[in-house]
Coordinates of C-alpha atoms in Angstrom, one line a residue:
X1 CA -47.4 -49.1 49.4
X2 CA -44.5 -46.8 48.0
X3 CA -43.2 -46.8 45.0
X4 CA -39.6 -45.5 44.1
X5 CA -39.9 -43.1 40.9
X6 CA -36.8 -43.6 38.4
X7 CA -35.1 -40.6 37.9
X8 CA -35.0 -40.1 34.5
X9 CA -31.4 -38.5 32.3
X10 CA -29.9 -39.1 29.7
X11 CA -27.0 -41.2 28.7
X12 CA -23.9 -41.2 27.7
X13 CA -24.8 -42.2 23.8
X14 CA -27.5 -39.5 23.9
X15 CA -25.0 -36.8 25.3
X16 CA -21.8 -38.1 22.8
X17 CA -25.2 -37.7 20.2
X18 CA -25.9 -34.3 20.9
X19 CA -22.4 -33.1 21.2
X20 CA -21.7 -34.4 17.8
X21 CA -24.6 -32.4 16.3
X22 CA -23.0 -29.2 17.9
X23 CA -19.8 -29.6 16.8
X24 CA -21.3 -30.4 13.5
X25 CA -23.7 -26.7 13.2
X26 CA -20.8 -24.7 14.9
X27 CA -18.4 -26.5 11.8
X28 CA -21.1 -25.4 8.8
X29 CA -22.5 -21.8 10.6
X30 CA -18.4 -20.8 11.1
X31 CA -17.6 -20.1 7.4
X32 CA -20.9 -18.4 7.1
X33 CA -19.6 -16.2 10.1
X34 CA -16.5 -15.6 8.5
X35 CA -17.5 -14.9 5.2
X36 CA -20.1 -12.7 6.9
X37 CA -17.3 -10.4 8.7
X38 CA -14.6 -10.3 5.9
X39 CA -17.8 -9.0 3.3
X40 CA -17.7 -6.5 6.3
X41 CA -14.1 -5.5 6.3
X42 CA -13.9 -5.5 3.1
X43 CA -16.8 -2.8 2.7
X44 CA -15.2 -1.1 5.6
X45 CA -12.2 -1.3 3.5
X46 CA -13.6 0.6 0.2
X47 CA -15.3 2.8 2.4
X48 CA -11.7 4.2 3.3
X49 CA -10.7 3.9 -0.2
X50 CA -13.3 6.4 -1.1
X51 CA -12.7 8.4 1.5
X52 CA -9.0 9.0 0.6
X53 CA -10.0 9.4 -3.2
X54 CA -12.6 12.0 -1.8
X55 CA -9.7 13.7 0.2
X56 CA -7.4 14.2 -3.3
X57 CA -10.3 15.6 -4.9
X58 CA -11.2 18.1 -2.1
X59 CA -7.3 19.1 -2.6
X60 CA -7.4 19.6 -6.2
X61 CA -10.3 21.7 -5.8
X62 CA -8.5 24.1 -3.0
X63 CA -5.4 23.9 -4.9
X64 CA -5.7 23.2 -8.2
X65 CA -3.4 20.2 -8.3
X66 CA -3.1 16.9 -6.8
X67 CA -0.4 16.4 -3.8
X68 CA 3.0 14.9 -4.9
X69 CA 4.0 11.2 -4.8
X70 CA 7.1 12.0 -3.1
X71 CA 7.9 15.7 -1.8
X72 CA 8.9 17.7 1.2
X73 CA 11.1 19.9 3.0
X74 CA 14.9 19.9 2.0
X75 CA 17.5 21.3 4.7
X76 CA 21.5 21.6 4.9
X77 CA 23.7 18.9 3.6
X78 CA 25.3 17.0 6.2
X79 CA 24.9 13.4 7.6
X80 CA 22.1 14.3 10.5
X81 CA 20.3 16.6 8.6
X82 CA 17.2 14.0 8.3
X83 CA 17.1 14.9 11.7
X84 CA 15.6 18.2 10.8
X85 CA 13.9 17.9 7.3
X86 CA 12.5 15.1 5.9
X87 CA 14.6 14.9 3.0
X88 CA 11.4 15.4 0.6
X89 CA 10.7 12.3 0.7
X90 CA 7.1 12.6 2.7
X91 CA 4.5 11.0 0.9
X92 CA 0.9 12.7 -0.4
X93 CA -0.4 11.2 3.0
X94 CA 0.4 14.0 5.1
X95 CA -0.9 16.7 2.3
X96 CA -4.3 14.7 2.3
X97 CA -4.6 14.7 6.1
X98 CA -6.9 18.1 6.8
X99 CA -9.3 16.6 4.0
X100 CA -9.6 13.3 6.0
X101 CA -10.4 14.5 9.2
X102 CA -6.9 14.7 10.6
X103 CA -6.9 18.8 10.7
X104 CA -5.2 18.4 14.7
X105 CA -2.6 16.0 13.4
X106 CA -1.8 18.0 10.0
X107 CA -1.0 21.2 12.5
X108 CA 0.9 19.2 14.6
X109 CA 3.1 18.2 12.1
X110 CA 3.2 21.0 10.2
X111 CA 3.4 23.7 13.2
X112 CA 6.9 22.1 14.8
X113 CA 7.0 19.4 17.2
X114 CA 8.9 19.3 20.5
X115 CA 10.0 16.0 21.8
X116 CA 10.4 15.4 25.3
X117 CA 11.3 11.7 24.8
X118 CA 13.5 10.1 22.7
X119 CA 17.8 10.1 21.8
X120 CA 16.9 13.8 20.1
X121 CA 14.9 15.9 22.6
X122 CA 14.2 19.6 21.7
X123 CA 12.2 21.2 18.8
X124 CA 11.5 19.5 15.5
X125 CA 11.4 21.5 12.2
X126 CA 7.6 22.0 10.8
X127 CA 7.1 19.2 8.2
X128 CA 8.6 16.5 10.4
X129 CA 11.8 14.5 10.3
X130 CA 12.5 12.0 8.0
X131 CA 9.8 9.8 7.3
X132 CA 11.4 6.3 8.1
X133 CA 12.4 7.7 12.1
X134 CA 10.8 8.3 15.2
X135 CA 13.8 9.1 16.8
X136 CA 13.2 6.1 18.9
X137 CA 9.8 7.0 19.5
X138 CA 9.7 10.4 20.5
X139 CA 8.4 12.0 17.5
X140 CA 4.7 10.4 17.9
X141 CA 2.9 12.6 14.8
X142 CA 4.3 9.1 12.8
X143 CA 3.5 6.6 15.3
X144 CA -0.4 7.8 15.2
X145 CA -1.6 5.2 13.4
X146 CA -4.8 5.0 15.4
X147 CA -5.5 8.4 14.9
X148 CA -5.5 8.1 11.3
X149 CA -7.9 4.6 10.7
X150 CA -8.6 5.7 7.8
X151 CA -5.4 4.5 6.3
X152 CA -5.9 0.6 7.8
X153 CA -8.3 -1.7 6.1
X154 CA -9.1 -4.2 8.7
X155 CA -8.5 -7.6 6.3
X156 CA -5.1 -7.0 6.9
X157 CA -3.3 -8.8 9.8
X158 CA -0.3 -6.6 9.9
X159 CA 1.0 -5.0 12.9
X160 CA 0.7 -1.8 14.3
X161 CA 3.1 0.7 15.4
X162 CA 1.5 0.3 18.6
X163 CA 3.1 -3.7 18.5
X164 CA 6.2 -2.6 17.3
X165 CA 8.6 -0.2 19.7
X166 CA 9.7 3.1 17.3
X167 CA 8.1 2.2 14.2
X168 CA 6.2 4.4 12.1
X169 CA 2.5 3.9 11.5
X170 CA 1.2 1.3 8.4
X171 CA -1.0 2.5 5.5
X172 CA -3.0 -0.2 3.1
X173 CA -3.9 2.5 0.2
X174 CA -1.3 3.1 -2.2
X175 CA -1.0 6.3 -4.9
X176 CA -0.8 5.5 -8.3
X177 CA 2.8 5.6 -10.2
X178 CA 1.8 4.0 -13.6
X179 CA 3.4 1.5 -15.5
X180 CA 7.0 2.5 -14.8
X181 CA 9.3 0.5 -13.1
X182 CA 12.7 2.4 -13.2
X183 CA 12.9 6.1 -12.4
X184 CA 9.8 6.1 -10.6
X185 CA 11.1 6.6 -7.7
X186 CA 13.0 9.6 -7.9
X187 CA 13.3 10.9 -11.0
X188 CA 13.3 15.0 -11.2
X189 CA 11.9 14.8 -15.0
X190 CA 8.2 16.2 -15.3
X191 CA 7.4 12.8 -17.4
X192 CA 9.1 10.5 -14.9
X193 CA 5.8 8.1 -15.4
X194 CA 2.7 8.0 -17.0
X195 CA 1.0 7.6 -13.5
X196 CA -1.0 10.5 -11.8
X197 CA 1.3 10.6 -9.0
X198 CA 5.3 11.6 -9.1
X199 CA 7.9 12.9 -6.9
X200 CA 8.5 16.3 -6.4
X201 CA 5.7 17.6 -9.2
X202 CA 2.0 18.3 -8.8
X203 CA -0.2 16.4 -11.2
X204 CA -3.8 18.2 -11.6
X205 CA -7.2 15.9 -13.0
X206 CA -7.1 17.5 -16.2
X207 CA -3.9 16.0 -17.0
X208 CA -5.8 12.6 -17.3
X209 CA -6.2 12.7 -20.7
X210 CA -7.7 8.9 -21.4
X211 CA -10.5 10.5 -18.3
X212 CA -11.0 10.4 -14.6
X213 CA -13.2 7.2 -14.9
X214 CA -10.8 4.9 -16.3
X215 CA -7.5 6.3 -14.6
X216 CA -6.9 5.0 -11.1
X217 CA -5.7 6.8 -8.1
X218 CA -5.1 4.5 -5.5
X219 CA -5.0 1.1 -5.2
X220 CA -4.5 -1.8 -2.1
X221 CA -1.3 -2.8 -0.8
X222 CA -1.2 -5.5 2.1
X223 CA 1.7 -5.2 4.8
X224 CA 4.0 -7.5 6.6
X225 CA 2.1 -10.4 8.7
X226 CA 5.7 -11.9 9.8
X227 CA 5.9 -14.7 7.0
X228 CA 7.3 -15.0 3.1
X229 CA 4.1 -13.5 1.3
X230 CA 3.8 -11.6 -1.5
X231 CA 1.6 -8.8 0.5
X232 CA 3.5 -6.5 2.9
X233 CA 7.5 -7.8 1.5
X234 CA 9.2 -6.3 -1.5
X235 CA 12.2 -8.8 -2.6
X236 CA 16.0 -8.0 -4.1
X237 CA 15.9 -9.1 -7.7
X238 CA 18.2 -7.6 -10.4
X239 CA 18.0 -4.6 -13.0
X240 CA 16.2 -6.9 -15.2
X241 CA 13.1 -6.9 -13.9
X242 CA 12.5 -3.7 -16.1
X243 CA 13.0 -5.5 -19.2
X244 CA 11.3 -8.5 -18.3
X245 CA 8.4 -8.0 -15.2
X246 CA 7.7 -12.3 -15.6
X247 CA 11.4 -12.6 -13.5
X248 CA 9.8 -10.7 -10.5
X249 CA 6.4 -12.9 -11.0
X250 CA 8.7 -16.2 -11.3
X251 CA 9.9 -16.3 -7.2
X252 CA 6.6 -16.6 -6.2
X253 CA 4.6 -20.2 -6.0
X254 CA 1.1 -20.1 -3.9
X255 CA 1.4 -16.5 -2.6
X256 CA 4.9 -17.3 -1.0
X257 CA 8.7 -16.6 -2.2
X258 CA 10.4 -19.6 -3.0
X259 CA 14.1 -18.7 -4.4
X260 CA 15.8 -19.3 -0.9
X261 CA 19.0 -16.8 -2.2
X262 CA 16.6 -13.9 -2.4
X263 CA 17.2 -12.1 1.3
X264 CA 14.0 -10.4 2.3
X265 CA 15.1 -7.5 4.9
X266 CA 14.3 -7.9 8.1
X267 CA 13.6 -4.6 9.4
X268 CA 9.5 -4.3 9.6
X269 CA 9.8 -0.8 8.3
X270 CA 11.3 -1.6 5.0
X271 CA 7.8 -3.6 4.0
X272 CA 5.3 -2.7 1.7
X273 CA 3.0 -0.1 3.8
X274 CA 5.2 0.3 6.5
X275 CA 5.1 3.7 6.8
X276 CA 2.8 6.1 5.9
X277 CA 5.1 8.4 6.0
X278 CA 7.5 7.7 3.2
X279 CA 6.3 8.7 -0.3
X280 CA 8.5 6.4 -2.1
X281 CA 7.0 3.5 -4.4
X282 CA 8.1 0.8 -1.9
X283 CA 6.2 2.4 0.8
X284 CA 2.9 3.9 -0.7
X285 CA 3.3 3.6 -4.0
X286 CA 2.0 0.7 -6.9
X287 CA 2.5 0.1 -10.4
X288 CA 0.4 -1.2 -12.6
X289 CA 2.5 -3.9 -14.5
X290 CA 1.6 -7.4 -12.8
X291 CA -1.6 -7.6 -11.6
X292 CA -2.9 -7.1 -8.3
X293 CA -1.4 -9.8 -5.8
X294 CA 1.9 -10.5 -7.2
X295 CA 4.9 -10.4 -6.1
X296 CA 7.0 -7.2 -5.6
X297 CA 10.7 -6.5 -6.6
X298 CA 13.1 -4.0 -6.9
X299 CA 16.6 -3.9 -8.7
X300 CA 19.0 -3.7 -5.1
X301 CA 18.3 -4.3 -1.9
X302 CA 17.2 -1.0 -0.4
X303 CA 14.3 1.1 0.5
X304 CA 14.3 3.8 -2.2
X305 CA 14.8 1.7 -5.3
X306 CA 12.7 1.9 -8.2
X307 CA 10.9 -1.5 -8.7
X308 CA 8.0 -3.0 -9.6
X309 CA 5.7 -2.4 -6.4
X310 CA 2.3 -4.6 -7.2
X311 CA -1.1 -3.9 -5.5
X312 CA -2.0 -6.6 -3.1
X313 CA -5.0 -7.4 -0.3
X314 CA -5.8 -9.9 2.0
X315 CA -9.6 -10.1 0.2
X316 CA -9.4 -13.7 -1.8
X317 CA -9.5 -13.0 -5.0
X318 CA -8.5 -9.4 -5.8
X319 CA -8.3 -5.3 -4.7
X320 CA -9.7 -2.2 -4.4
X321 CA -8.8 0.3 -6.1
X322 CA -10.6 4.1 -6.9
X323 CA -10.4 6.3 -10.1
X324 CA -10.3 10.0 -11.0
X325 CA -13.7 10.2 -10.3
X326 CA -13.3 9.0 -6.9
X327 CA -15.6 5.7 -8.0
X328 CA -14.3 2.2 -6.3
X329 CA -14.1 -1.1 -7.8
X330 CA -13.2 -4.5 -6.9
X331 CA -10.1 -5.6 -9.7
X332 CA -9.6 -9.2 -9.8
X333 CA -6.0 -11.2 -9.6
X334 CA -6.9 -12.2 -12.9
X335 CA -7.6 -9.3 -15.0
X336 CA -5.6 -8.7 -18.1
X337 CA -2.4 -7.6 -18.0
X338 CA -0.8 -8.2 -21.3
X339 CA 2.6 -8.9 -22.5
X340 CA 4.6 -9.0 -18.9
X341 CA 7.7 -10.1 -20.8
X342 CA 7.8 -6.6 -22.6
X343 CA 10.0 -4.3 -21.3
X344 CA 8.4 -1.7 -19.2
X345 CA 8.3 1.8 -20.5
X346 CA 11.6 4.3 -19.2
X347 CA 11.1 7.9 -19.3
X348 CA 14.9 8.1 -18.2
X349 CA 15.5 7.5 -21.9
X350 CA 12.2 8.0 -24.0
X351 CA 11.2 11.2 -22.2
X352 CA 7.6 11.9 -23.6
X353 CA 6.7 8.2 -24.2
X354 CA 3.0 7.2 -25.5
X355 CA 0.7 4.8 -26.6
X356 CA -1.3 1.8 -25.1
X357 CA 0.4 0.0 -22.2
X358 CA 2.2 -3.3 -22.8
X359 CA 0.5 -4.9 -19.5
X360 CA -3.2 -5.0 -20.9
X361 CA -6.0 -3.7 -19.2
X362 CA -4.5 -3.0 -16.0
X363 CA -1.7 -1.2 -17.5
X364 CA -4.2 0.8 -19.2
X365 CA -6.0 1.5 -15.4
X366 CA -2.4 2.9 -14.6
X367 CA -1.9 5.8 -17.1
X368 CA -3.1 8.9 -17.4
X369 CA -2.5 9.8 -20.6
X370 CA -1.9 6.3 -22.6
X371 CA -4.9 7.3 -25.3
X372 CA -6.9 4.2 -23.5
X373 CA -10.3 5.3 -23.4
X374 CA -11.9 2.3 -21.4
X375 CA -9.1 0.2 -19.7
X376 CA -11.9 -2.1 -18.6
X377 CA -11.9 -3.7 -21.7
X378 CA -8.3 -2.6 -23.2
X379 CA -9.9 -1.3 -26.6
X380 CA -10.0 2.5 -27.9

């Protein structure tokens, strides 16, 4: 006699079971995944911080000075001429280059360049144009951004200038310019800031009086991800900001701008980063007056201001930043940073001006010669 064997499977309950469990691992491994790849960018990303700090101390050592903040070639007054100089305005980027690898790219900017695409074919000027142009896109030297990775720390969501049509490439590491806010910028005077980077001058180490182990050279800046955030856009303000840094802090609520009569301009290269190129503070520059992750302002609404440019990431919590001695550290958003209602030091009027800094411990990281001995802890 036969016998029909059930076929045996499981059931809707036991499948609906089982899918439930799934859902529930996937929902406890994911931000164990995630924290496991940020810890990895952000490792990546302090890897390239030392490799840049590396790069300014393999320049002092062949010249006997650090690059400047802001320098370049001039050329002939007239309304085009950033066509054929970059109005020495490059930042230290392109001096560092040959010391990060980038010897091919370094010759190519600095040997002349001849476009073949572009509104401005023909033979660009050794040095480059200026640095906020690509003369829609022909002159590539500043679109290479992924010929220089070293400048990108992966954390940050930011485009590319391979997203954006003409642009010029992003950096995320930002040269130190002290606890200045006005005349940093621009300022011909040899004491323009108390940070170890300036336009037009060379700096050397030994001018880091308070020592290489507690003054910083660089520092994280995040760039534009398309919204209101405090990383990657620097807001209009008002002159005041130099006697009073707490205004600047005051537009920002949870990471985002919230005064809806500040305009924020538009253009992606006038963020924080977006070019690599352009040695002014807004660009590739910090100061250290609020602490890392706060907002950034300057006094009009333009690209070569002076300001208060703040360090920023897209790591929770904080920055990297690397001293003299080309050691890295992780600098929390809540680190010291003293009396940020005190007006910020101006060398436009009190040339020569010393002492501790008013903004604590990380106004102490900033100068170079501000008799703090150990900034960590703000005493002397």
């Amino acid at each position: 006699m036969a016998y029909c064997q059930r076929r045996r499977a499981f059931t809707l309950v036991e499948l609906l079971v089982v899918i439930a469990i799934i859902g529930v691992l996937v929902g406890l491994l994911l931000p164990a995944v995630q924290q496991a790849r940020e810890a990895a960018r952000r490792m990546n990303c302090s890897s390239n911080m030392r490799q840049i700090a590396l790069a300014i101390l393999n320049y002092e050592s062949t010249y006997k000075m650090i690059p400047t903040g802001i320098g370049g070639s001039g050329g002939p007054t007239s309304m085009n001429n950033w066509q054929t100089c970059n109005m020495q305005s490059i930042s230290a980027n392109i001096a560092l280059l040959p010391f990060m690898e980038e010897q091919p790219l370094y010759q190519q900017i600095m040997g002349g360049f001849v476009m073949t695409s572009g509104w401005l074919n023909g033979q660009i000027v050794p040095g480059g144009p200026a640095p906020w142009t690509t003369l829609d896109g022909g002159y590539t030297p500043w679109r290479t951004q992924s010929q220089v990775s070293t400048l990108r720390c992966p954390s940050d969501p930011g485009r590319d200038a391979s997203q954006i049509n003409w642009t010029v490439a992003r950096t995320n590491y930002a040269f130190n310019f002290g606890d200045t806010v006005e005349g940093l910028h621009w300022d011909w005077s040899t004491n323009a800031n108390r940070g170890m980077f300036q336009a037009r001058y060379n700096r050397r180490l030994a001018d880091a009086t308070d020592g290489l182990s507690n003054t910083l050279l660089l520092a994280e800046i995040g760039t534009d991800s398309g919204e209101r955030l405090v990383q990657g856009n620097t807001i209009f303000l008002n002159d005041q900001i130099r006697n009073n840094p707490m205004l600047c802090r005051q537009t920002v609520e949870n990471q985002r701008y919230i005064n809806p009569n500040i305009v924020i301009t538009l253009a992606d290269n006038r963020r924080r980063g977006a070019r690599f190129t352009d040695g002014r503070p807004q660009f590739t520059g910090f100061n250290t007056v609020l602490p890392p992750n706060s907002a950034s302002c300057t006094f009009y609404d333009n690209d070569w201001d002076w300001g208060i440019y703040s360090a920023a990431s897209y790591h929770p919590g904080g920055v990297h930043v690397a001293f003299g001695d080309a050691g890295t550290r992780f600098i929390t958003d809540t680190i010291d940073s003293g009396n940020l209602m005190a007006p910020a030091p101006n060398f436009e009027s009190q040339n020569g001006v010393r002492g501790r800094s008013r903004y604590g411990a990380w106004g102490a990281m900033g100068t170079r010669n501000g008799g703090e001995t150990d900034p960590a802890t703000h005493s002397q």
